[in-house]
Coordinates of C-alpha atoms in Angstrom, one line a residue:
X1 CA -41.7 25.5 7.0
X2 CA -40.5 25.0 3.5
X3 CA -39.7 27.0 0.8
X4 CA -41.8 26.4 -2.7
X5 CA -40.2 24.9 -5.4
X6 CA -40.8 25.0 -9.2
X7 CA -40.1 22.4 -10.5
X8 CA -39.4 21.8 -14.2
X9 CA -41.4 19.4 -16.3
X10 CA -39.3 15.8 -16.9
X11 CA -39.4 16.6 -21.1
X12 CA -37.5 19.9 -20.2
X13 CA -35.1 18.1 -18.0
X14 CA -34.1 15.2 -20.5
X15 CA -33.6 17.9 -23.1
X16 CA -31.3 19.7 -20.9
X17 CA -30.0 16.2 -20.1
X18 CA -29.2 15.7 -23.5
X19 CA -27.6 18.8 -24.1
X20 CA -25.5 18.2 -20.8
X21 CA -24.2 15.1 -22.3
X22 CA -23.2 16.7 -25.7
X23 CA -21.0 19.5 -24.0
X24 CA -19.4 16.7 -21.3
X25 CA -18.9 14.3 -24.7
X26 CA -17.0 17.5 -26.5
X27 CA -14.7 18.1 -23.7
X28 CA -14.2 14.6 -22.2
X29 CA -16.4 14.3 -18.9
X30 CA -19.6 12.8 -18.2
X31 CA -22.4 14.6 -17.0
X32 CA -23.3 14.4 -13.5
X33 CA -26.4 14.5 -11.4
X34 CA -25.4 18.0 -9.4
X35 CA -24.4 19.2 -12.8
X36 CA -27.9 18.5 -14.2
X37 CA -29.7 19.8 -10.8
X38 CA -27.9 23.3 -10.8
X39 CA -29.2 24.0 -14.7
X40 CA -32.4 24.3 -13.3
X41 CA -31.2 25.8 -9.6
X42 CA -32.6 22.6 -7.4
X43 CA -30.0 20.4 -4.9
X44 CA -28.5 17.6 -5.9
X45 CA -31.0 15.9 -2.8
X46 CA -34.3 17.5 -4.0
X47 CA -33.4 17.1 -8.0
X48 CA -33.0 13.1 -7.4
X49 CA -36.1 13.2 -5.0
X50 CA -38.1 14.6 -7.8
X51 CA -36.4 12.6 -10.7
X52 CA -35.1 9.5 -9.9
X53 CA -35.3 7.8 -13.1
X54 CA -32.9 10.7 -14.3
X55 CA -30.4 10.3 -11.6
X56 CA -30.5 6.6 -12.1
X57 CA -29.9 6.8 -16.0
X58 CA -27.1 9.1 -14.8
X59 CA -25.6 7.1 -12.4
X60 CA -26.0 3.9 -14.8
X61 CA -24.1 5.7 -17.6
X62 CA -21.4 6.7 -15.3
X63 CA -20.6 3.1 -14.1
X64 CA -20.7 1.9 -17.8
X65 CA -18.3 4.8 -18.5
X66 CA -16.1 3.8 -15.8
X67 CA -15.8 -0.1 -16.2
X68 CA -14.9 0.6 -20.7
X69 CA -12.2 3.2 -18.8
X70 CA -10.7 -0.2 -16.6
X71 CA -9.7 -2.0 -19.7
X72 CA -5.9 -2.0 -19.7
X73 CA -4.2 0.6 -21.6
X74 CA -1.5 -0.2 -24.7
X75 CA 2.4 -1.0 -24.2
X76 CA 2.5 2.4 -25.8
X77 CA 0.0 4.1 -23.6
X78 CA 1.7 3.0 -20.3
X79 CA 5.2 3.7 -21.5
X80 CA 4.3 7.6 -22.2
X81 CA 2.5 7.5 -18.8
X82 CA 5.7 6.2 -17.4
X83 CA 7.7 8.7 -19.0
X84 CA 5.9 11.8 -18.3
X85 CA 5.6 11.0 -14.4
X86 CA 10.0 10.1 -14.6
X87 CA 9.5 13.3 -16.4
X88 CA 8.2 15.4 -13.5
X89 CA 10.4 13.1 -11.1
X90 CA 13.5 14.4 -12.6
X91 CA 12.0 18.1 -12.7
X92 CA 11.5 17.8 -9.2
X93 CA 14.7 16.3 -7.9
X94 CA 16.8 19.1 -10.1
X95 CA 14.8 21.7 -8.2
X96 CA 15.8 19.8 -4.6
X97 CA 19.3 19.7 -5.9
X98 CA 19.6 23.2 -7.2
X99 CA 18.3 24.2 -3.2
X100 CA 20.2 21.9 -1.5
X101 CA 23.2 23.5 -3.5
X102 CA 22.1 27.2 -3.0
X103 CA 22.1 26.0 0.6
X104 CA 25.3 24.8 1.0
X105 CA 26.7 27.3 -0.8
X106 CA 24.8 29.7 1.8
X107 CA 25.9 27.6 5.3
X108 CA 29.8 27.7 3.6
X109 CA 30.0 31.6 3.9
X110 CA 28.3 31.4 7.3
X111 CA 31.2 29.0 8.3
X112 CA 33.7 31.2 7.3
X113 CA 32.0 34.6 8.9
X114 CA 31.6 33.0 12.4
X115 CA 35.2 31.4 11.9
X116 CA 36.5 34.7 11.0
X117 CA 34.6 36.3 14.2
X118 CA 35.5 34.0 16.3
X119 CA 38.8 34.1 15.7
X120 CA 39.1 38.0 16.1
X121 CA 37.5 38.0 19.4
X122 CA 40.0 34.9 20.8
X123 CA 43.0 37.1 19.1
X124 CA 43.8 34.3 17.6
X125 CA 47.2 35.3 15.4
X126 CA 47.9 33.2 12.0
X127 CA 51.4 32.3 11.3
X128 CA 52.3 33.0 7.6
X129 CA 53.3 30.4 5.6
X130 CA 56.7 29.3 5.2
X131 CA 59.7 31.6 5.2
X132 CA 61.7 31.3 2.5
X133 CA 65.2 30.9 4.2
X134 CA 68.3 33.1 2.9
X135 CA 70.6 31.3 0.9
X136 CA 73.3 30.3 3.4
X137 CA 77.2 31.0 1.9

């Protein structure tokens, strides 16, 4: 059995509708369906069951929204789009770099510990480096 819902009249929603779409316009979204259902504490399923004209005018608006957002973008535009993603390229490579050489560094003093064990446990005796020879008279 199902639960009783209250639902709110379809003035009360297109106020909150319009109110929605103020606060999405003020901070650059558009209002949604779910967003609209959860004012008033319905699912997005039983809020477009109950108000399909809403949901529609919502979905409408959001394709409209979406095919002025397709129109190409000025040479400007896509040049500081450009720049900002070489931007975090470059951040990210000098991070890679900066490990790579941590880890080199790191693997070079291995090298020499395990040379320098290995050596003492094969005895292995270095020869100094050149002698200089007495002067001959």
């Amino acid at each position: 059995m199902t639960r009783r819902i209250d639902l709110p009249s379809e003035a009360r929603v297109r106020a909150a509708l319009t109110q929605l779409r103020r606060k999405a316009s003020e901070i650059g979204k558009r209002p949604t369906v779910l967003a609209l259902a959860r004012e008033f504490g319905l699912s997005n399923t039983t809020f477009r069951r109950h108000f399909p004209d809403i949901a529609r005018d919502i979905a409408e608006a959001a394709r409209t929204s979406a095919s002025a957002a397709d129109t190409p973008a000025s040479h400007y535009d896509l040049l500081v789009a450009r720049n900002a993603k070489l931007k975090r390229r470059n951040k990210e490579l000098t991070a890679h770099l900066t490990l790579a050489a941590a880890r080199i560094q790191q693997i070079t003093l291995d090298n020499q510990r395990l040379k320098q064990q290995l050596e003492a446990a094969t005895g292995v005796t270095h020869i100094g480096t050149q002698r200089r020879r007495a002067p001959t008279q």
